[in-house]
């Protein structure tokens, strides 16, 4: 386990993640980092003071958004801002876009779907591969909560993934159900295998993109 991105268990419409932040994973020898990083962003949800601007995601994909930039739902980053990187390197650019949805969430609102469509079109134009992860599969289905191995047997989760695929246009084979570590202290193979399955595709897609640019 590693120190994760800060999370919040509140259910307010306020996004807990407000800054553009990069997360590294240190190797067990603690000296070196894995050559894969994760950039966390504010959620797309519409709230009074939250909901990332889709233009900011477009800028981030192109590498223009500097580390620690604080998202402003009201207006996107502008090219004169100190958080704007005018000359991004290949490392600053995004190599895979991962859309994260909670299996526990209610129906996705039209405004969020609209944002996803804008982001997906921009990613397509930039040639950036896209995939999705459905989290909280434990909370969304009793059988899956009992045993994570039931995940691909769950009709409820299958419908959730199908509906999501149809709504946003990400194919089923690019949507990965996962359960995040939330209450357990030890690593578990069943939890890891789903996460690592998703990570495998992320890395393969990232490699494809890097080989293209
Ligand atoms: N049971 C369970 N809890 C989860 C899972 N994934 C996340 N959580 C919990 O859900 C809560 C919210 O997680 P966050 O990572 O803060 O969610 P977020 O989408 O980043 O939220 P914002 O940063 O506010 O946009 C935390 O308490 C997590 O521990 C999961 O798969 N199963
Ligand atoms: Mg967050």
Tab-separated table of C-alpha atoms and ligand atoms in Angstrom:
chain	number	residue	atom	x	y	z
A	1	UNK	CA	0.000	0.000	0.000
A	2	UNK	CA	1.110	3.541	-0.583
A	3	UNK	CA	-0.006	6.947	0.633
A	4	UNK	CA	-3.029	7.604	-1.550
A	5	UNK	CA	-4.533	10.730	-2.966
A	6	UNK	CA	-6.454	12.493	-0.203
A	7	UNK	CA	-10.012	11.207	-0.156
A	8	UNK	CA	-13.161	12.288	1.567
A	9	UNK	CA	-16.124	10.230	2.688
A	10	UNK	CA	-18.589	13.084	2.712
A	11	UNK	CA	-21.452	13.095	0.257
A	12	UNK	CA	-21.598	16.846	-0.335
A	13	UNK	CA	-21.675	18.218	-3.868
A	14	UNK	CA	-18.327	19.806	-3.157
A	15	UNK	CA	-15.376	18.061	-4.760
A	16	UNK	CA	-12.718	17.106	-2.229
A	17	UNK	CA	-9.997	17.036	-4.885
A	18	UNK	CA	-9.452	20.616	-5.979
A	19	UNK	CA	-5.870	20.631	-7.267
A	20	UNK	CA	-4.179	19.055	-10.249
A	21	UNK	CA	-1.816	16.635	-8.610
A	22	UNK	CA	0.581	13.934	-9.754
A	23	UNK	CA	0.984	10.702	-7.796
A	24	UNK	CA	4.063	8.518	-8.126
A	25	UNK	CA	4.445	4.966	-6.922
A	26	UNK	CA	7.728	4.216	-5.208
A	27	UNK	CA	9.353	0.824	-5.751
A	28	UNK	CA	9.869	-1.417	-2.744
A	29	UNK	CA	13.560	-0.487	-2.540
A	30	UNK	CA	12.309	3.111	-1.969
A	31	UNK	CA	15.031	4.471	-4.226
A	32	UNK	CA	13.209	4.586	-7.530
A	33	UNK	CA	9.766	5.296	-8.893
A	34	UNK	CA	7.714	3.225	-11.289
A	35	UNK	CA	7.637	4.849	-14.726
A	36	UNK	CA	3.919	5.453	-14.451
A	37	UNK	CA	2.199	8.407	-12.785
A	38	UNK	CA	-1.402	9.251	-12.019
A	39	UNK	CA	-2.841	12.724	-12.275
A	40	UNK	CA	-5.932	13.287	-10.189
A	41	UNK	CA	-8.479	15.919	-11.118
A	42	UNK	CA	-11.613	17.426	-9.654
A	43	UNK	CA	-14.768	15.514	-10.561
A	44	UNK	CA	-17.066	16.500	-13.412
A	45	UNK	CA	-20.159	16.695	-11.210
A	46	UNK	CA	-22.172	19.859	-11.297
A	47	UNK	CA	-22.241	21.608	-7.936
A	48	UNK	CA	-22.400	25.150	-6.659
A	49	UNK	CA	-18.654	25.304	-6.115
A	50	UNK	CA	-17.328	22.217	-7.842
A	51	UNK	CA	-17.195	20.424	-11.154
A	52	UNK	CA	-14.057	20.792	-13.213
A	53	UNK	CA	-14.303	22.889	-16.349
A	54	UNK	CA	-13.968	20.588	-19.418
A	55	UNK	CA	-11.596	23.129	-21.019
A	56	UNK	CA	-9.197	22.523	-18.101
A	57	UNK	CA	-9.190	18.798	-18.861
A	58	UNK	CA	-8.431	19.574	-22.499
A	59	UNK	CA	-5.526	21.814	-21.433
A	60	UNK	CA	-4.285	19.135	-19.012
A	61	UNK	CA	-4.356	16.497	-21.765
A	62	UNK	CA	-2.108	18.732	-23.890
A	63	UNK	CA	0.259	19.234	-20.945
A	64	UNK	CA	-0.503	22.920	-20.383
A	65	UNK	CA	-1.612	22.586	-16.752
A	66	UNK	CA	1.120	22.827	-14.135
A	67	UNK	CA	1.242	20.732	-10.973
A	68	UNK	CA	-0.853	22.071	-8.030
A	69	UNK	CA	-3.084	24.207	-10.221
A	70	UNK	CA	-6.297	24.845	-8.288
A	71	UNK	CA	-9.308	24.119	-10.464
A	72	UNK	CA	-11.800	26.915	-10.781
A	73	UNK	CA	-15.200	25.554	-11.864
A	74	UNK	CA	-16.240	29.031	-12.974
A	75	UNK	CA	-13.526	29.589	-15.563
A	76	UNK	CA	-10.730	27.593	-17.191
A	77	UNK	CA	-7.004	28.282	-16.953
A	78	UNK	CA	-5.865	31.017	-19.336
A	79	UNK	CA	-2.597	31.180	-21.263
A	80	UNK	CA	-1.373	34.195	-19.249
A	81	UNK	CA	-1.678	32.392	-15.919
A	82	UNK	CA	1.440	31.257	-14.004
A	83	UNK	CA	-0.037	27.729	-13.820
A	84	UNK	CA	-0.116	27.601	-17.624
A	85	UNK	CA	2.778	25.697	-19.179
A	86	UNK	CA	3.247	27.106	-22.690
A	87	UNK	CA	5.790	24.523	-23.824
A	88	UNK	CA	4.838	21.074	-22.538
A	89	UNK	CA	7.261	18.170	-22.902
A	90	UNK	CA	6.112	14.655	-23.849
A	91	UNK	CA	6.103	13.824	-20.112
A	92	UNK	CA	3.760	16.714	-19.315
A	93	UNK	CA	1.180	15.403	-21.763
A	94	UNK	CA	-1.496	12.884	-20.864
A	95	UNK	CA	-1.007	9.423	-22.394
A	96	UNK	CA	-4.250	7.762	-21.280
A	97	UNK	CA	-7.532	9.287	-20.131
A	98	UNK	CA	-9.336	7.276	-17.458
A	99	UNK	CA	-12.912	8.101	-16.632
A	100	UNK	CA	-13.949	7.031	-13.126
A	101	UNK	CA	-17.554	6.358	-12.202
A	102	UNK	CA	-19.023	5.086	-8.948
A	103	UNK	CA	-21.219	1.991	-9.369
A	104	UNK	CA	-23.215	3.432	-6.527
A	105	UNK	CA	-24.030	6.711	-8.245
A	106	UNK	CA	-27.470	7.650	-9.458
A	107	UNK	CA	-28.071	8.253	-13.148
A	108	UNK	CA	-25.480	10.531	-14.738
A	109	UNK	CA	-26.908	13.983	-15.385
A	110	UNK	CA	-27.149	15.412	-18.882
A	111	UNK	CA	-24.653	18.180	-18.053
A	112	UNK	CA	-22.025	15.676	-16.903
A	113	UNK	CA	-22.592	13.540	-20.024
A	114	UNK	CA	-22.102	16.666	-22.100
A	115	UNK	CA	-18.760	17.336	-20.389
A	116	UNK	CA	-17.667	13.728	-20.955
A	117	UNK	CA	-18.538	14.067	-24.648
A	118	UNK	CA	-16.450	17.268	-24.996
A	119	UNK	CA	-13.484	15.615	-23.251
A	120	UNK	CA	-13.749	12.403	-25.269
A	121	UNK	CA	-13.856	14.273	-28.559
A	122	UNK	CA	-10.794	16.293	-27.593
A	123	UNK	CA	-8.940	13.128	-26.529
A	124	UNK	CA	-9.898	11.458	-29.806
A	125	UNK	CA	-8.561	14.423	-31.796
A	126	UNK	CA	-5.291	14.258	-29.838
A	127	UNK	CA	-5.135	10.476	-30.371
A	128	UNK	CA	-5.166	9.816	-26.602
A	129	UNK	CA	-6.572	6.386	-25.668
A	130	UNK	CA	-9.527	6.301	-23.290
A	131	UNK	CA	-10.875	3.828	-20.781
A	132	UNK	CA	-13.085	3.766	-17.698
A	133	UNK	CA	-13.155	2.331	-14.191
A	134	UNK	CA	-16.313	1.623	-12.218
A	135	UNK	CA	-15.548	1.851	-8.496
A	136	UNK	CA	-17.464	0.874	-5.365
A	137	UNK	CA	-18.622	-2.414	-6.876
A	138	UNK	CA	-18.771	-3.749	-3.315
A	139	UNK	CA	-21.296	-1.151	-2.198
A	140	UNK	CA	-23.376	-1.494	-5.353
A	141	UNK	CA	-23.977	-5.248	-5.244
A	142	UNK	CA	-24.444	-7.565	-2.250
A	143	UNK	CA	-23.095	-10.663	-4.003
A	144	UNK	CA	-19.986	-8.801	-5.089
A	145	UNK	CA	-19.551	-7.466	-1.575
A	146	UNK	CA	-19.625	-11.043	-0.247
A	147	UNK	CA	-17.114	-12.228	-2.805
A	148	UNK	CA	-15.401	-9.979	-5.347
A	149	UNK	CA	-15.015	-12.993	-7.648
A	150	UNK	CA	-18.736	-12.622	-8.404
A	151	UNK	CA	-18.158	-9.312	-10.123
A	152	UNK	CA	-18.605	-10.604	-13.676
A	153	UNK	CA	-21.668	-12.638	-12.622
A	154	UNK	CA	-23.539	-9.642	-11.228
A	155	UNK	CA	-26.471	-8.653	-13.455
A	156	UNK	CA	-26.732	-5.324	-11.687
A	157	UNK	CA	-23.095	-4.428	-12.381
A	158	UNK	CA	-23.334	-5.675	-15.948
A	159	UNK	CA	-26.298	-3.358	-16.532
A	160	UNK	CA	-24.460	-0.466	-14.865
A	161	UNK	CA	-21.475	-1.008	-17.159
A	162	UNK	CA	-23.677	-1.463	-20.238
A	163	UNK	CA	-25.640	1.704	-19.501
A	164	UNK	CA	-22.449	3.649	-18.916
A	165	UNK	CA	-20.920	2.297	-22.117
A	166	UNK	CA	-24.011	3.301	-24.097
A	167	UNK	CA	-24.214	6.746	-22.472
A	168	UNK	CA	-20.596	7.813	-22.990
A	169	UNK	CA	-19.511	5.567	-25.877
A	170	UNK	CA	-16.619	3.776	-24.165
A	171	UNK	CA	-16.672	0.109	-25.295
A	172	UNK	CA	-17.390	-2.576	-22.666
A	173	UNK	CA	-13.916	-4.094	-23.009
A	174	UNK	CA	-12.407	-0.769	-21.929
A	175	UNK	CA	-14.533	-0.492	-18.761
A	176	UNK	CA	-13.065	-2.090	-15.623
A	177	UNK	CA	-14.964	-2.773	-12.419
A	178	UNK	CA	-12.817	-2.256	-9.311
A	179	UNK	CA	-13.072	-2.126	-5.561
A	180	UNK	CA	-10.740	0.390	-4.006
A	181	UNK	CA	-9.045	-0.161	-0.686
A	182	UNK	CA	-11.285	1.709	1.683
A	183	UNK	CA	-11.451	-0.015	5.050
A	184	UNK	CA	-8.972	-2.892	4.949
A	185	UNK	CA	-5.423	-2.606	6.258
A	186	UNK	CA	-3.899	-5.443	4.272
A	187	UNK	CA	-3.632	-6.097	0.604
A	188	UNK	CA	-5.948	-8.765	-0.815
A	189	UNK	CA	-5.471	-10.731	-4.028
A	190	UNK	CA	-9.109	-10.384	-5.146
A	191	UNK	CA	-8.941	-6.611	-4.761
A	192	UNK	CA	-5.548	-6.377	-6.442
A	193	UNK	CA	-6.399	-8.562	-9.422
A	194	UNK	CA	-9.206	-6.241	-10.549
A	195	UNK	CA	-7.094	-3.116	-10.035
A	196	UNK	CA	-4.059	-4.654	-11.751
A	197	UNK	CA	-6.230	-5.778	-14.650
A	198	UNK	CA	-7.231	-2.159	-15.221
A	199	UNK	CA	-3.646	-0.973	-14.733
A	200	UNK	CA	-2.447	-3.479	-17.360
A	201	UNK	CA	-4.649	-1.900	-20.026
A	202	UNK	CA	-3.685	1.608	-18.900
A	203	UNK	CA	-0.015	0.771	-19.386
A	204	UNK	CA	-0.585	-0.953	-22.737
A	205	UNK	CA	-2.657	1.988	-24.007
A	206	UNK	CA	-0.042	4.432	-22.696
A	207	UNK	CA	2.706	2.520	-24.512
A	208	UNK	CA	0.689	2.594	-27.741
A	209	UNK	CA	0.281	6.359	-27.451
A	210	UNK	CA	3.956	7.026	-26.622
A	211	UNK	CA	5.031	4.934	-29.593
A	212	UNK	CA	2.809	7.054	-31.824
A	213	UNK	CA	4.019	10.529	-30.752
B	1	LIG	N1	-16.489	0.667	-0.229
B	1	LIG	C1	-15.800	1.394	-1.098
B	1	LIG	N2	-15.466	2.660	-0.801
B	1	LIG	C2	-14.763	3.378	-1.718
B	1	LIG	C3	-14.373	2.836	-2.979
B	1	LIG	N3	-13.699	3.789	-3.676
B	1	LIG	C4	-13.657	4.874	-2.882
B	1	LIG	N4	-14.296	4.648	-1.716
B	1	LIG	C5	-14.514	5.598	-0.607
B	1	LIG	O1	-15.329	6.651	-1.105
B	1	LIG	C6	-14.981	7.891	-0.512
B	1	LIG	C7	-14.748	8.935	-1.591
B	1	LIG	O2	-13.596	8.633	-2.318
B	1	LIG	P1	-12.765	9.787	-3.036
B	1	LIG	O3	-11.503	9.181	-3.561
B	1	LIG	O4	-12.629	10.984	-2.131
B	1	LIG	O5	-13.723	10.148	-4.252
B	1	LIG	P2	-13.493	11.276	-5.374
B	1	LIG	O6	-14.292	10.860	-6.540
B	1	LIG	O7	-12.036	11.522	-5.574
B	1	LIG	O8	-14.182	12.550	-4.750
B	1	LIG	P3	-13.823	14.092	-5.038
B	1	LIG	O9	-12.340	14.269	-4.866
B	1	LIG	O10	-14.614	14.797	-3.970
B	1	LIG	O11	-14.275	14.404	-6.421
B	1	LIG	C8	-13.751	7.603	0.363
B	1	LIG	O12	-14.196	7.449	1.692
B	1	LIG	C9	-13.229	6.285	-0.171
B	1	LIG	O13	-12.562	5.509	0.814
B	1	LIG	C10	-14.740	1.472	-3.263
B	1	LIG	O14	-14.461	0.915	-4.317
B	1	LIG	N5	-15.462	0.816	-2.289
B	2	LIG	MG1	-10.773	12.992	-5.287
